[in-house]
């Protein structure tokens, strides 16, 4: 038998609040053969993102199919127009060593495979700062939050994939930016490297007080990635006419099925939102791909290349480690955008 394709699926055991050793199963099957209009690609980087746990809990993935993930891959066989062997691509192979792309291959409508140009930046950035995460930050902060010079913008999960970009975009627009992160090392990175004006730790027993002290004039823009106690600490600080983007509520991704964390948050905020005219908007990045992806790339690519926007990745190795890395990311044990590398990156 020739080389096989290894991939992770859900094990089929009932899912707990958070993933554990029983959640996933490593399987092996033949490497798929591309048909007309398709290409076979070998995965280089798998992007691990909090929303993937939501997919699993909501039963979005077909049983036995590789766990969904956005990937950076290299074409190894092609019957797909415009894609040749050796091309580097963004696609959605999931937690798998190989995957097909092209005609008839299921993927979310807004995750369109595209060819990558290594001259434009590191290829791993296609699933990060120059991909969906960057567009999420751009849409949620620039297009929805619209921070103005002198305003105060707060970003939760500030050292993570989305948060680090959202905060820098607010800073470049002249806002005073305050991050919220966990460990001290992350908070230091947010201030020293990303040049936020301040960063407070949600692990501190005086967190709410620390946040208030870091935002002496209140909060004009809040980019919400987490929810829970972080939202509760920001809520009393909202100024008249503040804007809040709900990007994600990661603290609630382990909640029981049917729990509506967003509705609970809106209820908790109801009086203050009303009295202070806070404009709360939900973000779904897929809504911005068609309208804003090109503008976003044109604005961001030179800024990233020039180091005006910094971006930290947490790159782990080996397919066997995917479940452990995923659980670590959900616990906050990543430091930067979490990726798992499955094959050699020919550009590094
Ligand atoms: N709306 C959209 O279209 C869209 C698109 C992409 C992503 N998202 C959302 O954006 C958010 C950030 O995603 P990301 O990829 O950038 O993730 P990430 O920040 O790379 O990783 C998650 C981070 O969240 C923090 N965290 C986890 N659990 C927490 C808890 N209980 N309390 C406080 N902080 C906690 C941890 O940072 P600390 O150690 O600093 O606490 C952890 O490192 C997620 O909610 C995700 O679902 C939304």
XYZ file of C-alpha atoms and ligand atoms in Angstrom:
396
model
C 0.000 0.000 0.000
C 1.258 3.527 -0.856
C 1.363 6.504 1.474
C -1.878 7.120 3.330
C -3.757 10.225 4.450
C -4.018 10.690 8.212
C -6.806 12.857 9.567
C -8.683 13.588 12.776
C -12.455 13.152 13.108
C -14.784 13.415 16.069
C -14.635 10.068 17.884
C -18.436 9.835 18.061
C -18.447 9.857 21.886
C -20.724 12.467 23.504
C -19.105 15.893 23.652
C -18.363 17.460 27.041
C -18.233 21.165 27.756
C -14.660 21.306 26.462
C -12.636 18.780 24.403
C -10.793 15.958 26.195
C -8.842 12.797 25.337
C -12.012 11.014 24.114
C -13.246 13.736 21.789
C -11.192 13.005 18.676
C -9.944 9.947 16.766
C -6.954 9.793 14.414
C -7.844 7.831 11.282
C -6.115 6.758 8.101
C -7.463 6.430 4.584
C -6.228 6.469 1.009
C -4.953 9.788 -0.278
C -7.850 11.180 -2.342
C -7.512 11.300 -6.122
C -8.477 14.576 -7.810
C -11.208 14.401 -10.448
C -11.852 16.901 -13.239
C -11.797 20.472 -11.886
C -10.090 19.371 -8.654
C -6.593 19.533 -7.165
C -4.963 17.466 -4.428
C -3.116 19.498 -1.823
C -0.804 18.606 1.034
C -1.444 20.522 4.232
C 1.380 22.673 5.580
C -0.407 24.678 8.310
C -3.683 23.911 10.097
C -5.350 26.922 11.709
C -6.896 26.188 15.121
C -9.646 28.641 16.001
C -12.211 28.878 18.815
C -15.169 28.790 16.377
C -14.245 25.194 15.444
C -15.473 24.037 18.851
C -18.801 25.737 18.143
C -18.996 23.830 14.821
C -18.546 20.556 16.642
C -21.015 21.339 19.411
C -23.636 22.438 16.894
C -23.082 19.269 14.829
C -22.071 21.187 11.695
C -19.472 18.588 10.661
C -20.498 15.346 8.927
C -19.723 12.258 11.091
C -16.469 10.631 9.997
C -15.344 13.681 8.015
C -12.044 15.374 8.904
C -12.535 18.111 11.495
C -12.973 21.437 9.738
C -10.132 23.950 9.623
C -8.734 26.557 7.298
C -5.346 25.498 5.989
C -2.340 26.564 3.978
C -1.351 23.798 1.595
C 0.668 22.934 -1.489
C -0.755 21.497 -4.691
C 0.608 18.009 -5.404
C -1.690 16.997 -8.308
C -3.972 19.200 -10.357
C -6.836 18.973 -12.780
C -8.006 22.420 -11.664
C -7.642 25.390 -14.006
C -5.275 28.046 -12.659
C -3.643 25.767 -10.065
C -0.394 23.932 -10.871
C 1.690 21.419 -8.936
C 3.829 23.306 -6.407
C 1.420 26.225 -6.010
C 0.866 27.350 -2.429
C -2.783 27.855 -1.561
C -5.264 28.856 1.090
C -7.932 26.174 1.381
C -9.887 24.126 3.910
C -8.291 20.663 4.220
C -9.214 20.515 7.895
C -7.284 18.402 10.373
C -5.840 16.254 7.582
C -2.541 15.695 5.822
C -4.120 15.838 2.357
C -7.314 17.249 0.920
C -9.024 18.039 -2.350
C -10.160 21.451 -3.481
C -12.184 22.560 -6.467
C -15.391 21.332 -8.083
C -17.782 19.541 -5.760
C -15.581 19.848 -2.655
C -17.715 21.064 0.249
C -16.541 24.220 2.038
C -18.201 27.304 3.515
C -19.174 29.618 0.654
C -16.940 32.423 1.912
C -13.793 30.265 2.267
C -12.759 30.311 -1.370
C -9.455 28.585 -2.206
C -6.891 31.017 -3.525
C -3.288 30.975 -4.659
C -0.734 32.569 -2.330
C 2.190 34.736 -3.325
C 5.050 34.240 -0.818
C 6.447 37.627 -1.924
C 3.418 39.273 -0.257
C 4.214 37.884 3.196
C 4.651 34.597 5.030
C 2.222 31.988 3.701
C 0.987 31.176 7.220
C -0.459 34.699 7.341
C -3.152 33.616 4.874
C -4.971 31.976 7.809
C -4.139 34.870 10.113
C -3.360 38.526 9.756
C -3.863 38.525 5.970
C -6.778 36.089 6.074
C -10.062 35.630 7.873
C -8.714 36.711 11.276
C -7.356 39.971 9.902
C -10.574 40.632 8.025
C -12.532 39.918 11.222
C -10.459 42.466 13.123
C -10.707 44.998 10.286
C -14.477 44.629 9.887
C -15.199 44.611 13.624
C -12.879 47.437 14.604
C -12.507 49.714 11.583
C -15.830 49.284 9.796
C -18.088 48.689 12.812
C -16.299 50.192 15.842
C -14.993 53.199 13.883
C -12.572 54.455 16.571
C -11.723 58.162 16.388
C -8.534 59.939 17.484
C -8.530 60.394 21.245
C -11.266 57.820 21.894
C -10.665 54.790 24.110
C -10.964 51.348 22.506
C -10.880 48.152 24.578
C -10.079 44.729 23.087
C -10.472 41.402 24.910
C -8.302 38.337 24.104
C -5.870 41.072 23.094
C -2.854 38.870 22.362
C -4.880 36.354 20.342
C -5.249 36.020 16.598
C -8.028 38.585 16.156
C -7.424 40.777 19.203
C -3.832 41.707 18.433
C -4.840 43.005 14.993
C -8.023 44.764 16.161
C -6.101 46.731 18.789
C -3.335 47.797 16.420
C -5.895 48.973 13.872
C -7.538 51.136 16.538
C -4.146 52.550 17.534
C -3.316 53.389 13.917
C -6.575 55.346 13.807
C -5.427 57.446 16.733
C -7.430 55.820 19.525
C -6.077 55.069 22.968
C -6.117 51.268 23.136
C -6.498 49.094 26.215
C -6.138 45.328 25.940
C -7.431 42.596 28.212
C -5.365 39.388 28.309
C -4.455 36.563 30.690
C -0.876 35.864 31.762
C 1.544 38.673 32.543
C 3.773 37.680 29.620
C 0.844 38.238 27.244
C -0.009 41.602 28.808
C 3.598 42.714 28.463
C 3.676 41.689 24.806
C 0.473 43.653 24.133
C 2.013 46.847 25.509
C 5.691 46.443 24.572
C 5.383 44.899 21.100
C 1.890 45.769 19.879
C 2.109 49.224 21.486
C -1.316 49.242 23.090
C -1.475 52.021 25.692
C -2.282 49.587 28.485
C -3.214 45.951 29.077
C -4.932 44.515 32.143
C -5.075 40.879 33.191
C -8.469 39.260 33.663
C -6.695 36.792 35.988
C -6.070 39.520 38.572
C -8.382 39.603 41.610
C -8.639 43.369 41.066
C -9.392 43.052 37.348
C -12.528 45.262 37.223
C -10.805 47.986 39.224
C -7.648 47.732 37.083
C -9.710 48.114 33.927
C -11.487 51.157 35.284
C -8.135 52.734 36.173
C -6.818 51.999 32.667
C -9.864 53.721 31.104
C -10.150 56.909 33.207
C -12.494 58.631 30.748
C -14.560 55.516 29.986
C -14.867 53.283 26.918
C -15.908 54.454 23.440
C -15.356 51.205 21.536
C -15.374 47.641 22.868
C -14.262 44.739 20.684
C -15.695 41.697 22.470
C -14.016 38.326 21.935
C -14.745 36.679 25.274
C -17.884 37.667 27.252
C -18.436 36.568 30.876
C -16.578 38.508 33.560
C -14.774 40.589 30.931
C -18.010 41.992 29.568
C -19.243 42.629 33.103
C -16.153 44.729 33.834
C -16.455 46.799 30.647
C -20.211 47.399 30.923
C -20.206 50.171 33.574
C -17.435 51.997 31.687
C -19.340 52.563 28.433
C -19.621 56.230 27.490
C -22.583 57.898 25.847
C -22.741 56.808 22.195
C -20.226 53.969 22.639
C -19.986 51.156 20.095
C -19.591 47.477 20.920
C -18.772 44.773 18.374
C -19.626 41.241 19.457
C -16.975 39.272 17.614
C -17.022 36.178 19.817
C -17.907 34.921 23.284
C -15.191 32.347 23.840
C -15.816 32.076 27.608
C -19.225 30.574 26.719
C -18.239 28.067 24.025
C -18.396 25.313 26.663
C -21.934 26.241 27.763
C -24.658 23.606 27.588
C -26.377 23.291 24.184
C -29.313 25.677 23.971
C -27.778 28.255 26.331
C -27.899 31.629 24.603
C -24.853 33.552 25.841
C -25.536 36.502 23.565
C -29.102 36.897 24.793
C -27.869 36.706 28.409
C -25.240 39.369 27.702
C -27.810 41.665 26.073
C -30.061 41.229 29.090
C -27.249 42.102 31.511
C -26.395 45.191 29.475
C -29.950 46.268 28.665
C -30.243 49.296 30.987
C -26.796 50.732 30.290
C -27.086 50.104 26.532
C -30.391 51.964 26.556
C -29.455 54.855 28.860
C -26.115 55.539 27.165
C -27.190 54.824 23.587
C -24.598 52.071 23.158
C -24.689 50.666 19.639
C -24.166 46.874 19.900
C -23.512 45.036 16.651
C -22.850 41.384 15.872
C -19.991 40.506 13.593
C -19.915 37.636 11.135
C -16.798 37.809 8.992
C -18.458 35.919 6.143
C -20.641 38.994 5.547
C -17.560 41.065 4.698
C -15.659 38.753 2.356
C -17.335 39.853 -0.874
C -17.529 43.552 -0.008
C -14.319 44.242 1.898
C -11.698 41.516 1.388
C -9.852 43.318 -1.403
C -9.842 46.713 0.373
C -8.690 44.982 3.540
C -5.807 43.190 1.784
C -4.735 46.367 -0.034
C -4.599 48.277 3.262
C -3.092 45.549 5.431
C -0.498 43.856 3.222
C 1.938 46.826 3.084
C 1.415 47.599 6.788
C 2.259 44.021 7.771
C 5.236 43.922 5.393
C 6.564 47.207 6.835
C 6.138 45.977 10.423
C 3.563 48.691 11.178
C 1.228 45.890 12.188
C 2.905 43.152 14.151
C 1.570 39.680 14.384
C 2.573 36.802 16.612
C 2.031 33.154 15.705
C 2.220 30.139 18.008
C 3.305 27.365 15.637
C 3.273 23.788 16.925
C 4.295 20.619 15.071
C 2.905 17.185 14.085
C -0.571 15.929 13.278
C -0.670 13.830 16.462
C -0.685 17.030 18.539
C -3.748 18.667 16.960
C -6.287 17.792 19.708
C -3.938 18.829 22.535
C -3.106 22.114 20.791
C -6.800 22.772 20.185
C -7.607 22.240 23.871
C -4.686 24.470 24.867
C -5.906 27.242 22.590
C -9.381 27.077 24.105
C -7.842 27.273 27.606
C -5.730 30.313 26.704
C -2.430 28.408 26.714
C -1.610 29.664 23.228
C 0.415 32.835 22.841
C -0.513 34.318 19.475
C -2.357 32.749 16.584
C -2.351 28.952 17.025
C -1.180 26.903 14.033
C -0.064 23.304 13.718
C 2.489 22.556 11.018
C 2.114 19.188 9.270
C 4.639 19.494 6.430
C 7.688 21.543 5.481
C 6.998 25.161 4.592
C 9.076 25.575 1.420
C 9.211 29.353 1.904
C 10.943 29.249 5.296
N -17.442 36.921 14.349
C -16.654 36.297 13.489
O -16.931 36.216 12.289
C -15.384 35.695 14.018
C -14.350 35.286 13.169
C -13.171 34.786 13.734
C -13.057 34.695 15.116
N -14.112 35.071 15.898
C -14.033 35.037 17.380
O -12.987 35.894 17.785
C -12.584 35.498 19.094
C -11.050 35.450 19.144
O -10.623 34.416 18.284
P -9.081 34.160 18.051
O -8.979 33.248 16.890
O -8.365 35.433 18.030
O -8.700 33.322 19.374
P -7.388 33.468 20.260
O -7.436 34.804 20.879
O -6.220 33.120 19.456
O -7.521 32.363 21.393
C -8.385 32.436 22.402
C -7.922 33.349 23.569
O -9.069 33.747 24.279
C -8.736 33.920 25.645
N -9.691 33.160 26.457
C -10.069 31.890 26.296
N -10.960 31.538 27.235
C -11.149 32.630 28.004
C -11.955 32.908 29.136
N -12.763 31.991 29.657
N -11.889 34.138 29.675
C -11.056 35.065 29.142
N -10.272 34.870 28.072
C -10.324 33.657 27.509
C -7.323 33.382 25.836
O -6.443 34.489 25.922
P -5.929 35.009 27.350
O -4.959 34.005 27.849
O -5.335 36.312 27.042
O -7.141 35.097 28.227
C -7.058 32.615 24.558
O -5.698 32.623 24.220
C -13.252 34.169 19.384
O -14.352 34.390 20.206
C -13.697 33.701 18.002
O -14.780 32.846 18.050
C -15.248 35.568 15.374
